[in-house]
mmCIF file of C-alpha atoms and ligand atoms in Angstrom:
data_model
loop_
_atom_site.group_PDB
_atom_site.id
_atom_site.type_symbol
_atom_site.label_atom_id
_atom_site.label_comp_id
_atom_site.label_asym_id
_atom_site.label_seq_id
_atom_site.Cartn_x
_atom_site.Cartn_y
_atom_site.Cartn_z
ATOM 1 C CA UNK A 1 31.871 -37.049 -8.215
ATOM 2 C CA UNK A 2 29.577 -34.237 -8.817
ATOM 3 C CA UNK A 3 31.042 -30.588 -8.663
ATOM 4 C CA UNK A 4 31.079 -29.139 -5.211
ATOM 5 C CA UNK A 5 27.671 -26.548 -4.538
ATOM 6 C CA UNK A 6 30.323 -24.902 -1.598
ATOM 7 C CA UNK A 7 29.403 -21.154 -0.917
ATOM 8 C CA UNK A 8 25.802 -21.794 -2.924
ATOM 9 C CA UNK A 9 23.149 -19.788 -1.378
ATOM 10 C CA UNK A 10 20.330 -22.265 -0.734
ATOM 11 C CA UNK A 11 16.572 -21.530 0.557
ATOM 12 C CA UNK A 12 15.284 -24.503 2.096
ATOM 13 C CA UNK A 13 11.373 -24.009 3.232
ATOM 14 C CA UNK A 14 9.722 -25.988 5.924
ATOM 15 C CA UNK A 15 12.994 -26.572 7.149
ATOM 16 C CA UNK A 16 12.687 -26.907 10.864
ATOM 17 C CA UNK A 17 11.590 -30.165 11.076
ATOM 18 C CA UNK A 18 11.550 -33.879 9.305
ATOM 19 C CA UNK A 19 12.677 -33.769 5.428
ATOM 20 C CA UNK A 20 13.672 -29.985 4.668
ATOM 21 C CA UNK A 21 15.966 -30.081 7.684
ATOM 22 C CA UNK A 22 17.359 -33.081 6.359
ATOM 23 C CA UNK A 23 17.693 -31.517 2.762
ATOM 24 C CA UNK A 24 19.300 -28.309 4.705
ATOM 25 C CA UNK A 25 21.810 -30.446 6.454
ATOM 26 C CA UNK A 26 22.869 -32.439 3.554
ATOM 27 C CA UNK A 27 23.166 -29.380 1.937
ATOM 28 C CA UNK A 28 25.769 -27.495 4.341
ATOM 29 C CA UNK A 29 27.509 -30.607 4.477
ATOM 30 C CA UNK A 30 28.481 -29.868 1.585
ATOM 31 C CA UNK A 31 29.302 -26.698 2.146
ATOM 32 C CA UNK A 32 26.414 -24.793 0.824
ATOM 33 C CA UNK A 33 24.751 -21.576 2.648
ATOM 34 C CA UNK A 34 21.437 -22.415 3.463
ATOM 35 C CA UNK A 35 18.383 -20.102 5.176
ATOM 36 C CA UNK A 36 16.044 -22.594 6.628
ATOM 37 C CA UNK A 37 11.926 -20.726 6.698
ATOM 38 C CA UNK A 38 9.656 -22.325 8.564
ATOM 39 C CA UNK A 39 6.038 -20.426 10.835
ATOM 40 C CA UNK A 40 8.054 -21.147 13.746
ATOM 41 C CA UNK A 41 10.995 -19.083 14.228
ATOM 42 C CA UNK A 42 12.287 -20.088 17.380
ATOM 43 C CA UNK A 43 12.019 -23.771 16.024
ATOM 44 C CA UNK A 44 13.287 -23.115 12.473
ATOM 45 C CA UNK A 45 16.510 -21.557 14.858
ATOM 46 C CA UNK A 46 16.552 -24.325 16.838
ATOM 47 C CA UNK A 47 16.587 -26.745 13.593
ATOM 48 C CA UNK A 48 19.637 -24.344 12.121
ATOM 49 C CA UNK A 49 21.833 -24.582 15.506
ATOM 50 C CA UNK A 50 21.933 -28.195 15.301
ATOM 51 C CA UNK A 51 23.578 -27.964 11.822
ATOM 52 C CA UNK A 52 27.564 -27.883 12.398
ATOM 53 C CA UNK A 53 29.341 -24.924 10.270
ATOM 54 C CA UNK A 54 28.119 -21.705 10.907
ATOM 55 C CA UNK A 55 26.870 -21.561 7.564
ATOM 56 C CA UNK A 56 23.212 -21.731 7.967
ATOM 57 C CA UNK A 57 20.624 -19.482 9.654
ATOM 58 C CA UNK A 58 16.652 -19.116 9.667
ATOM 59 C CA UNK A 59 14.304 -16.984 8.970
ATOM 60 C CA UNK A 60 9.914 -16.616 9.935
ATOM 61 C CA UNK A 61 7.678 -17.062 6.356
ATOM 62 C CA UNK A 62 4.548 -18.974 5.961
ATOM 63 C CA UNK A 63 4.954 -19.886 2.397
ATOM 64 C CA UNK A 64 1.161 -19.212 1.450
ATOM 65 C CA UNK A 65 1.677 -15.781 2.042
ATOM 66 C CA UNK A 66 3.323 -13.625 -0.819
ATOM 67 C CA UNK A 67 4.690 -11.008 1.299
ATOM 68 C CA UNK A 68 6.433 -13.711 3.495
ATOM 69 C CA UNK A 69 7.888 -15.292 0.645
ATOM 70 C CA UNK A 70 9.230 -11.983 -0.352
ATOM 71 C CA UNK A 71 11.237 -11.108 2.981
ATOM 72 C CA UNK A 72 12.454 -14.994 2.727
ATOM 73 C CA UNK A 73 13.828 -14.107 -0.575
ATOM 74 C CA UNK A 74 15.279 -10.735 0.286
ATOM 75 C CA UNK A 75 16.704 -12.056 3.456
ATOM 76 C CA UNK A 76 18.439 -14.991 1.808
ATOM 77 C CA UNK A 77 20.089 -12.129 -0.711
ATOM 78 C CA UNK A 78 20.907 -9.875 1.867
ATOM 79 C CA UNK A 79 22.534 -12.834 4.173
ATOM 80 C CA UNK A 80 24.258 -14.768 0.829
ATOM 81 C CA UNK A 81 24.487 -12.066 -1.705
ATOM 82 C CA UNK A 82 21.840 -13.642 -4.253
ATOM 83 C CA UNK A 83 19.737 -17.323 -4.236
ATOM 84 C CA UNK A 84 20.962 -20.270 -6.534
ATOM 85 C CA UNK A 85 18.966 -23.074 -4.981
ATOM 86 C CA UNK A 86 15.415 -22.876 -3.657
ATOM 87 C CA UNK A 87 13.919 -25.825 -2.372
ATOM 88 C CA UNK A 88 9.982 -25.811 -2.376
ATOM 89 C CA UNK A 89 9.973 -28.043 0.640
ATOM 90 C CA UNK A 90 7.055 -26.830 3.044
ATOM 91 C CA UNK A 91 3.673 -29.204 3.663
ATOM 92 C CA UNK A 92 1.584 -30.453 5.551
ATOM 93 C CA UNK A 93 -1.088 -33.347 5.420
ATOM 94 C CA UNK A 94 -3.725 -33.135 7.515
ATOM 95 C CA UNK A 95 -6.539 -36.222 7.035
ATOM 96 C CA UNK A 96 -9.849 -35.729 6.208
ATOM 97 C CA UNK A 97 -12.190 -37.793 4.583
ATOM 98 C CA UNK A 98 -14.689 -36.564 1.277
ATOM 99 C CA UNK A 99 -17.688 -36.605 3.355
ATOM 100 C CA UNK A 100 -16.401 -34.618 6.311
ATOM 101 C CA UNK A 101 -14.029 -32.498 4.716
ATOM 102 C CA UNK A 102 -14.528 -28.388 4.732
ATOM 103 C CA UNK A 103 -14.003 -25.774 2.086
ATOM 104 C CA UNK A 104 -11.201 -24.342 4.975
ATOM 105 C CA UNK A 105 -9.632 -28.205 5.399
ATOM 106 C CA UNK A 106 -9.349 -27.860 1.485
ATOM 107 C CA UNK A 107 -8.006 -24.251 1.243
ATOM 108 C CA UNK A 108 -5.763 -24.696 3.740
ATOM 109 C CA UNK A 109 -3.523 -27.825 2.216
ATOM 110 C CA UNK A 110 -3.986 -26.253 -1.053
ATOM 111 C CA UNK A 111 -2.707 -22.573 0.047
ATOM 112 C CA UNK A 112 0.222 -24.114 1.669
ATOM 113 C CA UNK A 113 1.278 -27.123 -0.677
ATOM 114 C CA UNK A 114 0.809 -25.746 -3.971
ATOM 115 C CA UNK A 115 0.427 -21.986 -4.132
ATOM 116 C CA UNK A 116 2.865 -21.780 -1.731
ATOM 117 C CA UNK A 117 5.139 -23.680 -3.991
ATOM 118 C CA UNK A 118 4.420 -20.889 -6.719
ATOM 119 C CA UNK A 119 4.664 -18.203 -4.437
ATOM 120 C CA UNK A 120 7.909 -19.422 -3.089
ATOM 121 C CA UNK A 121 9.245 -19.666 -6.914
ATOM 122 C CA UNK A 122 7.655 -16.408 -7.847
ATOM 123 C CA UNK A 123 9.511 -14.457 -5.121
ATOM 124 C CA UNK A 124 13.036 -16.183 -5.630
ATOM 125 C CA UNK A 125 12.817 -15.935 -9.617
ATOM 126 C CA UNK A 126 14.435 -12.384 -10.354
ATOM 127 C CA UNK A 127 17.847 -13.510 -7.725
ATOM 128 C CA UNK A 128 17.975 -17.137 -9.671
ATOM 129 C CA UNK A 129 18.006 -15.403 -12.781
ATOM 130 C CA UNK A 130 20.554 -12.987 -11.686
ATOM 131 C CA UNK A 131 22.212 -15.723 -11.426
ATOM 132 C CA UNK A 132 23.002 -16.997 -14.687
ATOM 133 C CA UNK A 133 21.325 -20.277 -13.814
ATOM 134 C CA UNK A 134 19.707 -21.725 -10.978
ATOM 135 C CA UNK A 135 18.171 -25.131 -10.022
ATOM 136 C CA UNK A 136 14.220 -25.257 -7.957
ATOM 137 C CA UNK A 137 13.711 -28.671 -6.166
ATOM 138 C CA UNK A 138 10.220 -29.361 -5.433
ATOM 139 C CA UNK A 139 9.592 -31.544 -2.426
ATOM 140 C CA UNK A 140 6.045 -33.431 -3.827
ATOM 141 C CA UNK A 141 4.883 -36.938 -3.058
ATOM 142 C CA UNK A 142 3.952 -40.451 -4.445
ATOM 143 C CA UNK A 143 0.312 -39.458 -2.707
ATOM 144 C CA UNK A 144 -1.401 -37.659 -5.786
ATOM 145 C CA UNK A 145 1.034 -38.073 -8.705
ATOM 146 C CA UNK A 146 0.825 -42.271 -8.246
ATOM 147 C CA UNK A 147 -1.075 -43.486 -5.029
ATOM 148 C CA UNK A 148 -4.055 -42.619 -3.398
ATOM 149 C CA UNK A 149 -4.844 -42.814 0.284
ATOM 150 C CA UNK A 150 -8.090 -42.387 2.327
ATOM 151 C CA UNK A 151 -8.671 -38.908 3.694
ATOM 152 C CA UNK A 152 -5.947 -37.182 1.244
ATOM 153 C CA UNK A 153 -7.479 -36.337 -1.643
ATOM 154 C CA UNK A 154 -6.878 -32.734 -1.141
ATOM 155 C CA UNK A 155 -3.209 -33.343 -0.142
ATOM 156 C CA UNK A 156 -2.748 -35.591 -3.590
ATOM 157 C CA UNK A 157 -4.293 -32.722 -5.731
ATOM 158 C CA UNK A 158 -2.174 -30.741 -4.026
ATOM 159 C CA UNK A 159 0.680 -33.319 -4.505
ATOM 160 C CA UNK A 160 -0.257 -33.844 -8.294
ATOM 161 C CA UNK A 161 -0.646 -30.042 -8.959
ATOM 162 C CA UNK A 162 3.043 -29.283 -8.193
ATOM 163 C CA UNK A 163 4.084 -31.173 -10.820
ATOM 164 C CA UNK A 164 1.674 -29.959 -13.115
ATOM 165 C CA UNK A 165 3.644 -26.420 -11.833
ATOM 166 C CA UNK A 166 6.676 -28.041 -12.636
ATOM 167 C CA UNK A 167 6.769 -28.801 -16.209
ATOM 168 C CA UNK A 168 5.163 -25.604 -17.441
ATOM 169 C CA UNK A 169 7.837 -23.911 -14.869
ATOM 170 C CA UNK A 170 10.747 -26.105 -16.690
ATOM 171 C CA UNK A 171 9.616 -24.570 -19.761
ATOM 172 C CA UNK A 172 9.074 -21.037 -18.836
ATOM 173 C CA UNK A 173 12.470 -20.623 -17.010
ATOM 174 C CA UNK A 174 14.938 -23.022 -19.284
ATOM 175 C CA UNK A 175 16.305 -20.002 -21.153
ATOM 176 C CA UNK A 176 17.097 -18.588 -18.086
ATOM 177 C CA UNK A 177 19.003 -22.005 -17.027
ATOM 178 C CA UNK A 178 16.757 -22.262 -14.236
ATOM 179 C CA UNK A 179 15.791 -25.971 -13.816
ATOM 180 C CA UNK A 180 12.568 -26.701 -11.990
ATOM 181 C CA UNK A 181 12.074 -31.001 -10.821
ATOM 182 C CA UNK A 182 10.897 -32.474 -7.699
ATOM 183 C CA UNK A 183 11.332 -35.496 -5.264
ATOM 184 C CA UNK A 184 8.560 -37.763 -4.661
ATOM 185 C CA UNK A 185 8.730 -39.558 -0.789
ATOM 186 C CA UNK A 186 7.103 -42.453 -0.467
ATOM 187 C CA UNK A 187 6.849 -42.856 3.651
ATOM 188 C CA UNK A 188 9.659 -40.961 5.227
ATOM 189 C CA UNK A 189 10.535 -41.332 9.112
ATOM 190 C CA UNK A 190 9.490 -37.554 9.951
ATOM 191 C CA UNK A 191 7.987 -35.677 13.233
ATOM 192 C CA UNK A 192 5.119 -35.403 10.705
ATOM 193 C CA UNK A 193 5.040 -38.834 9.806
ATOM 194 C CA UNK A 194 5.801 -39.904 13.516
ATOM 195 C CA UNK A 195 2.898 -38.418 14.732
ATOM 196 C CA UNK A 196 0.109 -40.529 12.484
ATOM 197 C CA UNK A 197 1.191 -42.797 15.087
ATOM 198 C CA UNK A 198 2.994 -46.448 15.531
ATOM 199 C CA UNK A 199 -0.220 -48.661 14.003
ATOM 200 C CA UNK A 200 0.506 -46.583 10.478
ATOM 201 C CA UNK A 201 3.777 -46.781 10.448
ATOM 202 C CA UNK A 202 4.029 -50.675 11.016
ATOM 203 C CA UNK A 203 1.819 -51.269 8.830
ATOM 204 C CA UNK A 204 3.336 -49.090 5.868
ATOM 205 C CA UNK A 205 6.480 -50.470 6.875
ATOM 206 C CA UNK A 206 4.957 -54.008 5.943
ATOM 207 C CA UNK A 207 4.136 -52.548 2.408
ATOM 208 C CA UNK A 208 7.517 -51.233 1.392
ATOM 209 C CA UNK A 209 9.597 -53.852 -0.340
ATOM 210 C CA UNK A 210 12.431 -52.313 1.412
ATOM 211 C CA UNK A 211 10.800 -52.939 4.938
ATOM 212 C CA UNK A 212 11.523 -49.865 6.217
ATOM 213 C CA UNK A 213 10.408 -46.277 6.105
ATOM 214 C CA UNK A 214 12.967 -43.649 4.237
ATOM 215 C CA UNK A 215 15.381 -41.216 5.980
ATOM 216 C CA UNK A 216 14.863 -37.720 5.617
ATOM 217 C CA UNK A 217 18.461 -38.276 4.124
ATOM 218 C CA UNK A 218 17.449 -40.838 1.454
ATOM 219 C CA UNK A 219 15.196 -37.723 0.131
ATOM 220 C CA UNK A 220 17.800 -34.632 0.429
ATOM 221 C CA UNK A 221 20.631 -36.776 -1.705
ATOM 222 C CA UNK A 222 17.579 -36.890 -4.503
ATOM 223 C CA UNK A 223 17.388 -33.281 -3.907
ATOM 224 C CA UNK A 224 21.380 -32.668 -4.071
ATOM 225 C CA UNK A 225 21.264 -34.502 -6.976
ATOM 226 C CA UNK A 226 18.807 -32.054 -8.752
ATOM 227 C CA UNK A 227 20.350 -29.255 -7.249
ATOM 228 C CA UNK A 228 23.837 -30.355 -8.767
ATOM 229 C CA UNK A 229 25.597 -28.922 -12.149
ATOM 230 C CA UNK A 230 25.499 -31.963 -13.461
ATOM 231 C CA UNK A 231 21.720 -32.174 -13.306
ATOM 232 C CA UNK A 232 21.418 -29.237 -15.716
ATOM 233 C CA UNK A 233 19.866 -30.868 -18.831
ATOM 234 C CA UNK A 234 16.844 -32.461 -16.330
ATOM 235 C CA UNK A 235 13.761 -30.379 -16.125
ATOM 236 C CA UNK A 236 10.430 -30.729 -14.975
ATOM 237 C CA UNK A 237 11.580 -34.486 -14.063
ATOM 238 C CA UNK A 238 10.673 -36.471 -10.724
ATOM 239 C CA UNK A 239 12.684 -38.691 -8.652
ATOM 240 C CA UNK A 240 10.792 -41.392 -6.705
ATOM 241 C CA UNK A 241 12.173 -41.905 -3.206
ATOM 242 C CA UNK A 242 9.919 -44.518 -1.796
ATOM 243 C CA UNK A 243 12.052 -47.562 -1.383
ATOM 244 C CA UNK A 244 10.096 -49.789 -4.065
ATOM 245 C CA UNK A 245 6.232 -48.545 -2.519
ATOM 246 C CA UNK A 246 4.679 -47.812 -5.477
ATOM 247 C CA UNK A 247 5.884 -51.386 -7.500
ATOM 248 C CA UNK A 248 3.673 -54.412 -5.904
ATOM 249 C CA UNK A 249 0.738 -54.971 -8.290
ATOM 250 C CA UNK A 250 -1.405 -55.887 -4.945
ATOM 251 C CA UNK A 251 -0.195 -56.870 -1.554
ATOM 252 C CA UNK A 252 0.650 -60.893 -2.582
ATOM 253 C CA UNK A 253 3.656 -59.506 -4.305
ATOM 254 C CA UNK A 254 4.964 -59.139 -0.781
ATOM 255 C CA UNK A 255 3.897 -62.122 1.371
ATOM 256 C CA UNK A 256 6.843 -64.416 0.078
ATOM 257 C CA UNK A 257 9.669 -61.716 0.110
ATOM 258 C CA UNK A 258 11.040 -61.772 3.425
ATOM 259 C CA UNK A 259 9.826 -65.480 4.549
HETATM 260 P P1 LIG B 1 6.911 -32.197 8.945
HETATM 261 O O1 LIG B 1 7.816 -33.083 9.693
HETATM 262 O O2 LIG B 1 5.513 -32.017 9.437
HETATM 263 O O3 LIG B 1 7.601 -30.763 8.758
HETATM 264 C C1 LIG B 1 6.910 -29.794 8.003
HETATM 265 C C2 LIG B 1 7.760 -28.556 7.900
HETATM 266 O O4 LIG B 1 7.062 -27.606 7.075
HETATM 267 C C3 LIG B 1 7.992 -27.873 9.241
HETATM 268 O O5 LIG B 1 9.247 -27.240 9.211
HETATM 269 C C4 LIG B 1 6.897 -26.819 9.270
HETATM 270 O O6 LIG B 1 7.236 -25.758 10.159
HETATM 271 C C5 LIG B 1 6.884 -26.394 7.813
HETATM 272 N N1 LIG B 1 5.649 -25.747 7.360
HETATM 273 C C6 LIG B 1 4.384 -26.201 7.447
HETATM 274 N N2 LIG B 1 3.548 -25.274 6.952
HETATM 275 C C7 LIG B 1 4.311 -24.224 6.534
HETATM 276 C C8 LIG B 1 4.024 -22.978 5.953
HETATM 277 N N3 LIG B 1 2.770 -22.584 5.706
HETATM 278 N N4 LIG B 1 5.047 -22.153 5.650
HETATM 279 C C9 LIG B 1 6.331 -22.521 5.910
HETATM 280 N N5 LIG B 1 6.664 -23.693 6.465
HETATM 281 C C10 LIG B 1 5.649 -24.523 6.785
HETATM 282 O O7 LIG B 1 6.749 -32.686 7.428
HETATM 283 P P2 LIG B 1 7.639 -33.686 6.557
HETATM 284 O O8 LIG B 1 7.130 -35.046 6.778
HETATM 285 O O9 LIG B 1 9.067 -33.406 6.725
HETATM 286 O O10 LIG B 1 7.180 -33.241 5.089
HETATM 287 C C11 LIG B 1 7.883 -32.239 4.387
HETATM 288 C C12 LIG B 1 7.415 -32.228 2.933
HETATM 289 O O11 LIG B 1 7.584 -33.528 2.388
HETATM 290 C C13 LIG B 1 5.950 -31.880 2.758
HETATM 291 O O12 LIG B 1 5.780 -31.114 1.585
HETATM 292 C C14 LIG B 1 5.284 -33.225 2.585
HETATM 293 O O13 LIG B 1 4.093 -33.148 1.843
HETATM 294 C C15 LIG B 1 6.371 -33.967 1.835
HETATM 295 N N6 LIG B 1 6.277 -35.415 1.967
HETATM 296 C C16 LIG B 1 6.536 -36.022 3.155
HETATM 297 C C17 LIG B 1 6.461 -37.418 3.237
HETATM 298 C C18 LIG B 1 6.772 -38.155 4.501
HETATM 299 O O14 LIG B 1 6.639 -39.380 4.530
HETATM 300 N N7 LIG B 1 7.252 -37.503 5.560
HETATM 301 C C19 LIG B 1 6.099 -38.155 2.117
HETATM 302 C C20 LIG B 1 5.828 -37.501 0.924
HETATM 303 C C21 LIG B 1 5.928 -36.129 0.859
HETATM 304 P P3 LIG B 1 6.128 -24.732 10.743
HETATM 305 O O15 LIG B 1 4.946 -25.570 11.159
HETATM 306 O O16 LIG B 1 6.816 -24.015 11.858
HETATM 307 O O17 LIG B 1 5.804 -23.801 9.620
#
C-alpha cells in the first residue's frame, strides 16, 4: 500500500484529453488536487467536470510558451497553496516524412514536446522546492528512446530528448528531493491515437503481445507510482508501459502466440 498523495497539489499538462486526463483522474481518485492545462480552455474544463470530487479545476497554457507556463504555475499555487507533483504530460505527434518535412513541422513538435517539458519544469521548480521535496513525471514514449516509426523522427528526438532532460534534471534537483522520471507508452487508446485511424490501430494491435492497445489508465498508475513517497530513491528512471511492444525480435515471434 503506498502512502496516500490526498490534498497533494498536482499540475497535470495536456490534460483535457487521452493520457493526462487519465493521469488527472487517477490522481483525484486518490484524493489529490489537480489543475489540468491544456490550449483549450473550454475543453480542458470540460475534461475537469467529468472528474467526480470537486477537487480539480483547469486552467489555459500552451506549454511552449514560458509566460504560460508561469501563470499555470502561479495559478496552481494560488488555487492549492504550493505544487508537489507536476506532470510533463502535453504532446502531440503529427506525421511527416524526412523528405517532406519543414523547418516549422520540426519546430513545432520540438517547441511543444521537449522545451515545453523544460519550460513546464523551469516554472514549477521554486514551489517544488518550497516544498521540501517534490516528484516531476515526464510523459515520453517508446517512439525515440527504443522504436522508430516512419514519419516521426522529429517526434522520437523529441521523445529521446526528454529523457536526456531527465537524468541531468535528476541530478540537478536531488538535493532538493525533487525526483524527475518518466513513463514511456507504447500505443495507448487516446483521441490522439484514435484519430490515426482504425487500419493503424488493428494493425498495432496485431504487434502487441498483449493484443490490445493500453488504457490511458495503464499509463497514469506508472505515473502514481513515480509520483508516490515510496518512489523517492528513483530518479531519472523510465517505466515502459507498452504491454510487451518493444520485446519481439521481428514479427515471427508473434505468429504462434495466440493460434
Ligand atoms: P492527445 O489525446 O492528442 O491529447 C493531447 C493533450 O495535450 C490535449 O489535452 C492537448 O490539448 C494537449 N496539448 C497539445 N499541445 C499542447 C500545448 N502546446 N500546450 C498544452 N497542452 C497541449 O494525446 P495523447 O495520446 O493523450 O498523448 C499525450 C502524451 O502522451 C503526449 O506527450 C504523447 O507524446 C505521449 N504518448 C502518447 C502515446 C499514445 O499512444 N497515445 C504513446 C506514447 C506517448 P490542447 O490541444 O487543447 O492543448
Amino acid at each position: 500500500m503506498l502512502t496516500s498523495i490526498e490534498g497533494r497539489s498536482v499540475i497535470v499538462t495536456g490534460a483535457s484529453k487521452g493520457i493526462g486526463k487519465g493521469i488527472a483522474r487517477v490522481f483525484a481518485q486518490q484524493g489529490a488536487r489537480v489543475l489540468l492545462a491544456a490550449r483549450d480552455l473550454a475543453q480542458a474544463e470540460a475534461a475537469a467536470a467529468e472528474i467526480p470530487g470537486g477537487l480539480v479545476s483547469a486552467v489555459a497554457a500552451d506549454v511552449s510558451k514560458a509566460e504560460d507556463n508561469l501563470r499555470m504555475a502561479e495559478t496552481a499555487i494560488q488555487r492549492h497553496g504550493g505544487i508537489d507533483i507536476l506532470c510533463c504530460n502535453a504532446g502531440i505527434f503529427p506525421a511527416a516524412k524526412l523528405f517532406d518535412m519543414s523547418e516549422a513541422d520540426w519546430d513545432q513538435v520540438l517547441d511543444i514536446n521537449l522545451k515545453g517539458t523544460f519550460l513546464s519544469v523551469q516554472a514549477c521548480l521554486p514551489a517544488l522546492k518550497a516544498r521540501g521535496k517534490g516528484r516531476i513525471v515526464v510523459t515520453s514514449s517508446i517512439t525515440g528512446p527504443i522504436t522508430g516509426y516512419p514519419g516521426w523522427s522529429h517526434y522520437g528526438a523529441s521523445k529521446a530528448g526528454q529523457l536526456g532532460f531527465i537524468r541531468t534534471a535528476a541530478i540537478e534537483l536531488a538535493p532538493f528531493h525533487i525526483t524527475v522520471n518518466a513513463v514511456l507508452p507504447g500505443n495507448i487508446r487516446t483521441e490522439g491515437v484514435q484519430a490515426l485511424g482504425p487500419d493503424y490501430i488493428a494493425k498495432m494491435t496485431s504487434a502487441i503481445p498483449a493484443r490490445r492497445l493500453g488504457t490511458v489508465e495503464d499509463v497514469a498508475y506508472a505515473a502514481l507510482f513515480l509520483a508516490s513517497d515510496e518512489a523517492g530513491f528513483i530518479s531519472g528512471q523510465t517505466i515502459v508501459v507498452d504491454g510487451g511492444q518493444v520485446l519481439p525480435e521481428s514479427h515471427m515471434a508473434l505468429e504462434d502466440l495466440y493460434s
